[in-house]
Tab-separated table of C-alpha atoms in Angstrom:
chain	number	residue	atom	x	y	z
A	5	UNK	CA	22.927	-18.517	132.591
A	6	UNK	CA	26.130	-20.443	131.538
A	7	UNK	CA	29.203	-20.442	133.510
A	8	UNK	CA	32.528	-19.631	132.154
A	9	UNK	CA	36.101	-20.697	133.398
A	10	UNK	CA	39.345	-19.282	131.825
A	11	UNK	CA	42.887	-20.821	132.150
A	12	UNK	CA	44.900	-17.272	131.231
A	13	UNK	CA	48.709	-16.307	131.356
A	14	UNK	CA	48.985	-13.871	134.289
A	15	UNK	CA	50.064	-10.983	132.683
A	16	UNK	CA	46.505	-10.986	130.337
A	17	UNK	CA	44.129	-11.784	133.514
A	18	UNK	CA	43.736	-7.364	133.705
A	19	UNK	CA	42.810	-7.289	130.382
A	20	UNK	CA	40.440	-10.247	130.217
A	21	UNK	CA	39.006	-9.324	133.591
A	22	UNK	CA	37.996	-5.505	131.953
A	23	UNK	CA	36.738	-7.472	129.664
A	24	UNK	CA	33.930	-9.267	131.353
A	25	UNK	CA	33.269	-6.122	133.737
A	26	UNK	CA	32.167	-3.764	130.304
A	27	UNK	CA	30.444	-6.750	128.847
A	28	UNK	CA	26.522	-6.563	129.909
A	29	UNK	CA	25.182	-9.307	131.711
A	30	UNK	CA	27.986	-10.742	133.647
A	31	UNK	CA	28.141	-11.846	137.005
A	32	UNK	CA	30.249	-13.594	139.950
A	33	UNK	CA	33.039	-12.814	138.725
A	34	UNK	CA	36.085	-14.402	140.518
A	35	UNK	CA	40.133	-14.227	140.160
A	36	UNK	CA	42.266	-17.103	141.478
A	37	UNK	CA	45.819	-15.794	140.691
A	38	UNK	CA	48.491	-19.064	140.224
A	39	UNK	CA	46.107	-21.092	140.311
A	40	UNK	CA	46.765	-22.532	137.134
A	41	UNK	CA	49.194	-25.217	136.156
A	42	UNK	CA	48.516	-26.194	132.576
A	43	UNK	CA	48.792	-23.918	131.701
A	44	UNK	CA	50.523	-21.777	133.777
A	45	UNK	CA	48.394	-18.873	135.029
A	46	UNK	CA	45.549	-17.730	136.507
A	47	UNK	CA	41.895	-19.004	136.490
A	48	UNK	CA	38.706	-16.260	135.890
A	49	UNK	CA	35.532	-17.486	136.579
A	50	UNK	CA	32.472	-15.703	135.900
A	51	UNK	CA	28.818	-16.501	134.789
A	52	UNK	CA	26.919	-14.545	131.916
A	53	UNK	CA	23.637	-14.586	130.814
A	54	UNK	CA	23.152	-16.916	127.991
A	55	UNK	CA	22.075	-13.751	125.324
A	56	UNK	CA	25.518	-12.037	126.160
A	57	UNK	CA	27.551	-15.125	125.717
A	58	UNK	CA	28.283	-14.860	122.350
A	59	UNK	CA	29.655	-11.368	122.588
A	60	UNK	CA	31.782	-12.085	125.098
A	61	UNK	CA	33.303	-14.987	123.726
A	62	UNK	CA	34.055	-13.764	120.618
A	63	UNK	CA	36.038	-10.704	122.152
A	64	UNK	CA	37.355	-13.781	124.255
A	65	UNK	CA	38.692	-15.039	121.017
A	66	UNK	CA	39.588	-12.236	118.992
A	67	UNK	CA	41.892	-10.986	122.048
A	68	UNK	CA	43.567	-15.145	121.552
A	69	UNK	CA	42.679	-16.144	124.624
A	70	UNK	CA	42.066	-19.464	123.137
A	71	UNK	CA	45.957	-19.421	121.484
A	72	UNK	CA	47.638	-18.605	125.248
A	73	UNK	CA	45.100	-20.164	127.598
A	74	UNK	CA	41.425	-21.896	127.460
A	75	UNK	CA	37.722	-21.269	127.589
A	76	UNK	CA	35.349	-23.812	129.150
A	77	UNK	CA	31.755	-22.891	129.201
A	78	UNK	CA	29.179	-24.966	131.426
A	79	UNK	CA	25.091	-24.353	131.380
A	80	UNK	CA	23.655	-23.643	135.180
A	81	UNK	CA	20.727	-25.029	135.690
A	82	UNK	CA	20.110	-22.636	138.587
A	83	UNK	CA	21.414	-19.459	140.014
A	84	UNK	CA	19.790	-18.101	143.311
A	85	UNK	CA	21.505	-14.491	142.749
A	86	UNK	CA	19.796	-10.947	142.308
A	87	UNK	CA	23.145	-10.034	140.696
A	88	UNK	CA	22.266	-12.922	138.459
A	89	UNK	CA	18.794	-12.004	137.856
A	90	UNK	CA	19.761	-8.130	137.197
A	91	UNK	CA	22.389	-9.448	134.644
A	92	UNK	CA	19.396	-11.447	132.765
A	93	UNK	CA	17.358	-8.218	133.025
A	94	UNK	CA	20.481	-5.998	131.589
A	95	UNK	CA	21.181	-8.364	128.521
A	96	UNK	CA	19.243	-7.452	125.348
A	97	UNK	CA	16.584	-10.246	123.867
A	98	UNK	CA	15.695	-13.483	125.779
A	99	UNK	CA	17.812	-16.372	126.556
A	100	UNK	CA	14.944	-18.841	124.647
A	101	UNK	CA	15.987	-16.722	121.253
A	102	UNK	CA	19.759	-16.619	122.383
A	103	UNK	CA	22.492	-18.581	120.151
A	104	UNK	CA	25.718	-19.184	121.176
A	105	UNK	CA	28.210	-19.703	117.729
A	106	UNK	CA	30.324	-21.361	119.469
A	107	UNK	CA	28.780	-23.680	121.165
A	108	UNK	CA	26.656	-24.773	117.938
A	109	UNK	CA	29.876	-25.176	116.148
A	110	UNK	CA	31.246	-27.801	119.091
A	111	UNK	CA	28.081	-29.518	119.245
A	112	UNK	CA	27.069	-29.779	115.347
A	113	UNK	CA	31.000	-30.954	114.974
A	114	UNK	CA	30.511	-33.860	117.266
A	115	UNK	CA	27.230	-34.705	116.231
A	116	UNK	CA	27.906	-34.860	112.233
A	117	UNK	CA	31.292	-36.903	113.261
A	118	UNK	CA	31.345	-40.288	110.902
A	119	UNK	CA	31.759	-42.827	113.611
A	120	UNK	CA	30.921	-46.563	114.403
A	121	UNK	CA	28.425	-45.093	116.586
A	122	UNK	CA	26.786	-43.032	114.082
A	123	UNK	CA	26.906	-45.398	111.629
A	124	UNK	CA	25.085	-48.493	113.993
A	125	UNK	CA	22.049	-46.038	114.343
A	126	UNK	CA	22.034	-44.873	110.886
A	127	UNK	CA	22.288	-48.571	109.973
A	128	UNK	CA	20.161	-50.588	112.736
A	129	UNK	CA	17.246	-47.370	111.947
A	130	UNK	CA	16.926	-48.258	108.247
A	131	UNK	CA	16.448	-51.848	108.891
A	132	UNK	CA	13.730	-51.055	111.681
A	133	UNK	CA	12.162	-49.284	108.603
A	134	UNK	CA	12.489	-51.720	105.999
A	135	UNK	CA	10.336	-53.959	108.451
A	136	UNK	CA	7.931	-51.775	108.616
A	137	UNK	CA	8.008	-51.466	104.476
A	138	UNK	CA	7.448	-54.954	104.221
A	139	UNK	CA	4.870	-55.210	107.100
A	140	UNK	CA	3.370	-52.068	106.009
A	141	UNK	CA	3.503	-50.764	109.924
A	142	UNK	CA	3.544	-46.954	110.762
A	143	UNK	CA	4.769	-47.385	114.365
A	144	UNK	CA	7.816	-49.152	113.612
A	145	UNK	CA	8.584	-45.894	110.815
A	146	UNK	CA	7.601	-43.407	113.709
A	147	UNK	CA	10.273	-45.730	115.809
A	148	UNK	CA	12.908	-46.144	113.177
A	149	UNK	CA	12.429	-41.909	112.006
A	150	UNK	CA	13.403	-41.445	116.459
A	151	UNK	CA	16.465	-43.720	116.063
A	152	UNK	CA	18.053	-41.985	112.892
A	153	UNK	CA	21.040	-39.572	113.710
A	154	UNK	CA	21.101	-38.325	110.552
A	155	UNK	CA	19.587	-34.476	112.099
A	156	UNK	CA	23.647	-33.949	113.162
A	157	UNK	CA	25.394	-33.947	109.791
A	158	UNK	CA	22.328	-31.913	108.153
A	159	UNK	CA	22.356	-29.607	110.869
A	160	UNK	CA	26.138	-29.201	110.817
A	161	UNK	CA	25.802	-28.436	107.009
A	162	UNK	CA	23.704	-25.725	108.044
A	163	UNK	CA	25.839	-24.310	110.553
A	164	UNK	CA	28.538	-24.428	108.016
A	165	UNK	CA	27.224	-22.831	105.375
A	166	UNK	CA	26.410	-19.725	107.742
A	167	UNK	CA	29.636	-19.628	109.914
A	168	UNK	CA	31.288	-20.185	106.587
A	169	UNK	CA	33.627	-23.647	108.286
A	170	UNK	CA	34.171	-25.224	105.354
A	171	UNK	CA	35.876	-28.241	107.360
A	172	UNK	CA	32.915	-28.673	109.119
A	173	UNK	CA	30.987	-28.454	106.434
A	174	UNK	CA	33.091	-31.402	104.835
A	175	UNK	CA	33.168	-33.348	107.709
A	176	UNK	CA	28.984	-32.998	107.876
A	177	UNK	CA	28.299	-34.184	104.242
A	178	UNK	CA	30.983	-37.499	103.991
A	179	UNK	CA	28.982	-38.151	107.717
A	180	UNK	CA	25.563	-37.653	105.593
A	181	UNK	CA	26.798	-39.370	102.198
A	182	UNK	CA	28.938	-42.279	103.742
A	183	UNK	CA	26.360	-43.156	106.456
A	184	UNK	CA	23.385	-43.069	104.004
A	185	UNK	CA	24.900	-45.411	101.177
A	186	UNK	CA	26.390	-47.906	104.171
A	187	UNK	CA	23.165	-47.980	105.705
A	188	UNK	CA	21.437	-48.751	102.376
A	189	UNK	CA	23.890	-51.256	100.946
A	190	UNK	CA	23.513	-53.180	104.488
A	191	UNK	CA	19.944	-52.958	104.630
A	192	UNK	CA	19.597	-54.304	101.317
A	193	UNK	CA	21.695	-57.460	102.187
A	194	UNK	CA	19.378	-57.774	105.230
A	195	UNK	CA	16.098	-57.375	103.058
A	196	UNK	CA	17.482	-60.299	101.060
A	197	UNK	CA	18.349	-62.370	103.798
A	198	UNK	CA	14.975	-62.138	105.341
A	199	UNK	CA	13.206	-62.794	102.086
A	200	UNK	CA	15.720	-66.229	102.373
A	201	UNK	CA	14.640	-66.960	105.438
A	202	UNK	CA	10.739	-66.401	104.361
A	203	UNK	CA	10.163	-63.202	106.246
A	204	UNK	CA	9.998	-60.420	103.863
A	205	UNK	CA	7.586	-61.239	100.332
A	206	UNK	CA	8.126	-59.261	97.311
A	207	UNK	CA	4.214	-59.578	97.027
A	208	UNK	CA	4.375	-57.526	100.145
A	209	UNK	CA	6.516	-54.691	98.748
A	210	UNK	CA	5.279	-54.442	95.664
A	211	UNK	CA	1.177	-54.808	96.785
A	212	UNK	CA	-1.062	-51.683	98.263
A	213	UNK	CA	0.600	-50.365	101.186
A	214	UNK	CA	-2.107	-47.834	102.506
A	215	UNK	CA	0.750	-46.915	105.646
A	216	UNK	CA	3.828	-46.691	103.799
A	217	UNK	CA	3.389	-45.808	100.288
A	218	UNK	CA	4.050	-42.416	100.514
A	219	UNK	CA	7.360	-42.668	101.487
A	220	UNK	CA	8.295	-43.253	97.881
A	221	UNK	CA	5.878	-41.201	96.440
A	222	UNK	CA	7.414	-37.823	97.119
A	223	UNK	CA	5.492	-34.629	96.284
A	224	UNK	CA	5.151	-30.783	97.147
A	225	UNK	CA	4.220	-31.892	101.105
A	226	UNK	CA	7.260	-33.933	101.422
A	227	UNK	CA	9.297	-30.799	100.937
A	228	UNK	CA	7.176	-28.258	103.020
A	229	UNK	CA	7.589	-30.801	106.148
A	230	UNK	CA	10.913	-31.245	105.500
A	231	UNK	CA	11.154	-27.490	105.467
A	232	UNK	CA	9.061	-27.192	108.471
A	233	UNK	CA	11.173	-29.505	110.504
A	234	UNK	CA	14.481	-28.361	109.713
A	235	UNK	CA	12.963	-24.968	111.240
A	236	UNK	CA	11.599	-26.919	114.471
A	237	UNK	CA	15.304	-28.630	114.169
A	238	UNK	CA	17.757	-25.768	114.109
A	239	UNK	CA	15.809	-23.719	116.645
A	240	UNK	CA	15.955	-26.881	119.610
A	241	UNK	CA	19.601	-26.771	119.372
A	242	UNK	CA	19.701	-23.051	119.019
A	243	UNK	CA	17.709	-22.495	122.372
A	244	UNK	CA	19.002	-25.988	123.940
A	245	UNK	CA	15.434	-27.195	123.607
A	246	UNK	CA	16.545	-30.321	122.325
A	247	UNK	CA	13.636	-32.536	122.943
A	248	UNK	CA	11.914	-30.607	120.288
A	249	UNK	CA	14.522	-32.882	118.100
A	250	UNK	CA	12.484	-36.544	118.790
A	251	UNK	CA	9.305	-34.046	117.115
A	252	UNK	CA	11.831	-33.571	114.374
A	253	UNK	CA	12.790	-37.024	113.960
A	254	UNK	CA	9.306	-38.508	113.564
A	255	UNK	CA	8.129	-35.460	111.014
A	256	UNK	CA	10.758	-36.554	108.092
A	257	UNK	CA	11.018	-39.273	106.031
A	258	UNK	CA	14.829	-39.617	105.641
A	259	UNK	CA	15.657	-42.826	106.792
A	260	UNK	CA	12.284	-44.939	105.764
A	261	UNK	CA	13.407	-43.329	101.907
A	262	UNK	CA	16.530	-44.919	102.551
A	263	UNK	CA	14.640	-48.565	103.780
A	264	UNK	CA	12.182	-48.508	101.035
A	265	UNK	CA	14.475	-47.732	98.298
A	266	UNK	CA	17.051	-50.427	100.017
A	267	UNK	CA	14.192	-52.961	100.241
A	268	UNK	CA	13.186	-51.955	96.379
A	269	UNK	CA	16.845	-52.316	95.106
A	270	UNK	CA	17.055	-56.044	96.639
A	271	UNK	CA	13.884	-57.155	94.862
A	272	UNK	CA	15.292	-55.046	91.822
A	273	UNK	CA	11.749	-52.808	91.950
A	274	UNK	CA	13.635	-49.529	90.076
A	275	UNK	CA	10.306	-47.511	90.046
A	276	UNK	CA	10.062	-47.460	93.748
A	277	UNK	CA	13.515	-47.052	94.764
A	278	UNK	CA	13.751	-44.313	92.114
A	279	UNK	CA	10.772	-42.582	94.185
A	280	UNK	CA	12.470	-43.497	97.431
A	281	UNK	CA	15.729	-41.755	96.680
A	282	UNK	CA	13.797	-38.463	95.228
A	283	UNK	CA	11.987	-38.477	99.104
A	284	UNK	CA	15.437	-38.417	100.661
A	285	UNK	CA	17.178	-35.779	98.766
A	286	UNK	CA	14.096	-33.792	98.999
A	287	UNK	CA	13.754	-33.881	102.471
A	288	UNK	CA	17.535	-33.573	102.973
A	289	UNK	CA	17.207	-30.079	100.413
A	290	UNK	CA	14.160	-29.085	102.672
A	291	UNK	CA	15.885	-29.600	105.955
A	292	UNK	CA	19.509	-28.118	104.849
A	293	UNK	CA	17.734	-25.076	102.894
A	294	UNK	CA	15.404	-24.542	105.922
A	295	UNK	CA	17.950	-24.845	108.780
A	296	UNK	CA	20.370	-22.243	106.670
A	297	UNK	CA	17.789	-19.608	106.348
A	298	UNK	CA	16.748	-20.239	110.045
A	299	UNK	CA	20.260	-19.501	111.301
A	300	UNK	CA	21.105	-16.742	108.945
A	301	UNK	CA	17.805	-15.114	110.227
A	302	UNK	CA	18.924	-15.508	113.976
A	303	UNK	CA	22.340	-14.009	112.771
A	304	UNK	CA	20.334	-11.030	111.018
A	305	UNK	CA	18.539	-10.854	114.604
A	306	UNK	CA	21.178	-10.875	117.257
A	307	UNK	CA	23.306	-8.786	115.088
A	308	UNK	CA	20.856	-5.723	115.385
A	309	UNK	CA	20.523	-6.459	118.975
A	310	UNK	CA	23.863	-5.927	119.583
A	311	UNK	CA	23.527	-2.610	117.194
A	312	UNK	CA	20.474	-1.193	119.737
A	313	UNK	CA	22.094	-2.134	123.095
A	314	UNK	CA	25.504	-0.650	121.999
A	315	UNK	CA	23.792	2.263	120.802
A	316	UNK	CA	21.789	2.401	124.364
A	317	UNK	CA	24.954	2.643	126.096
């Protein structure tokens, strides 16, 4: 269940407490009057089950509680209730298939931010993979796919396109473009000064690599993975499964395409950094086209839900 806590003007705590006692699946719900101070109001707590959410907190919003007051909305990691367990029972679907809007928006925001953070990973991930280019090693591109970050901005392109936030949709792609061409511009200057320093070979890049040479040899696989994943992807931070997202990581070849076509450019190889940037934008179209249709699909879903459970009542 999630917990909800509302900072409301006292003369809307009636109408937001009617609120949460029509809306199926609620529980606990509790009104501290004045105890507010900024702002100035009341607090309502309550808890809803996670399928019901979404409902509610779009009334929530439409009403403007948002404008006058504020929502905060915590997950509970356990509830020893029965009033809890009948409001599971009494919401339609299952909290596994449940999405709360919202809360995707908030965290697909944060995550596809274009920070010195997100850029470090991006960064200190493609050079893990252009060692294992050169070296022709599979376990350090399992380790460098794990370290990539690159699953926010794709997956708040996604949640863009659906929720139609065309801000967030801009913020997502300079996160994905920016990040991408700094990450390959710096890992080329590393490639170079490692081949200085006599510890990359172009013999080693340019010889049989029986590991690594698909990653710039795209073809009809690369895509159906990449579509595959972005499913796997988009559904862990759906259901807030998100250790399904390391599976994700390590199942697309984003940021090796980036290495070996970084690696490629600094030994001025065209053919293979040619193939290395077709990999990345076709696992980028794969994981964007997949994660769109998998969120429009739970949109479909939920919506008809909704349709059956008000037509219950």
């Amino acid at each position: 269940m999630l917990h909800i806590r509302m900072m409301i003007p006292a003369h809307r705590t009636t109408e937001v407490v009617r609120l949460v006692e029509r809306t199926v699946g609620t529980a606990h719900l509790a009104v501290l009057a004045g105890a507010a101070r900024v702002p100035e109001g009341d607090v309502v707590l309550c808890d809803v089950a996670r399928e019901a959410a979404d409902g509610l907190l779009q009334e929530l919003r439409a009403i403007g509680i948002p404008d006058c007051g504020s929502i905060a909305v915590e997950e509970i990691e356990l509830t020893l209730s029965r009033r809890a367990d009948r409001a599971e029972r009494e919401a339609p679907g299952e909290a596994a298939d449940a999405v709360v809007w919202e809360h995707l928006e908030e965290a697909t925001h944060e995550e596809s931010t274009l920070s010195v953070t997100y850029l470090v990973f991006l960064t200190v991930a493609t050079m893990i993979a252009a060692c294992g280019v050169v070296l022709d090693n599979a376990i350090l591109i399992v380790g460098a796919m794990a370290v990539g970050p690159e699953f926010g901005p794709l997956a708040g392109i996604c949640t863009a396109l659906v929720q139609r936030a065309p801000r967030l949709a801009w913020r997502s792609l300079i996160a994905l473009v920016v990040g991408f061409a700094a990450a390959l511009l710096l890992t080329t200057g590393f490639s170079l000064f490692m081949d200085a320093v006599g510890l990359f070979h172009q013999h080693q890049v340019e010889g049989e690599r029986p590991n690594t040479a698909f990653i710039w040899q795209p073809d009809l696989f690369s895509f159906v993975v990449a579509f595959l994943a972005g499913v796997a992807g988009v559904l862990s931070l759906t259901s807030a499964k998100s250790g399904a997202l390391v599976g994700v990581a390590i199942s697309v070849t984003t940021v090796p395409a980036a290495a070996n076509a970084a690696v490629a450019l600094g030994y001025g190889d065209f053919s293979q950094m040619r193939g290395s940037v077709q990999q990345l934008l076709l696992n980028l179209a794969g994981i964007i086209l997949a994660g769109t249709l998998t969120l429009l699909a739970q949109k479909f879903f939920w919506a008809k839900q909704r349709e059956r459970a008000t037509a219950a009542d």
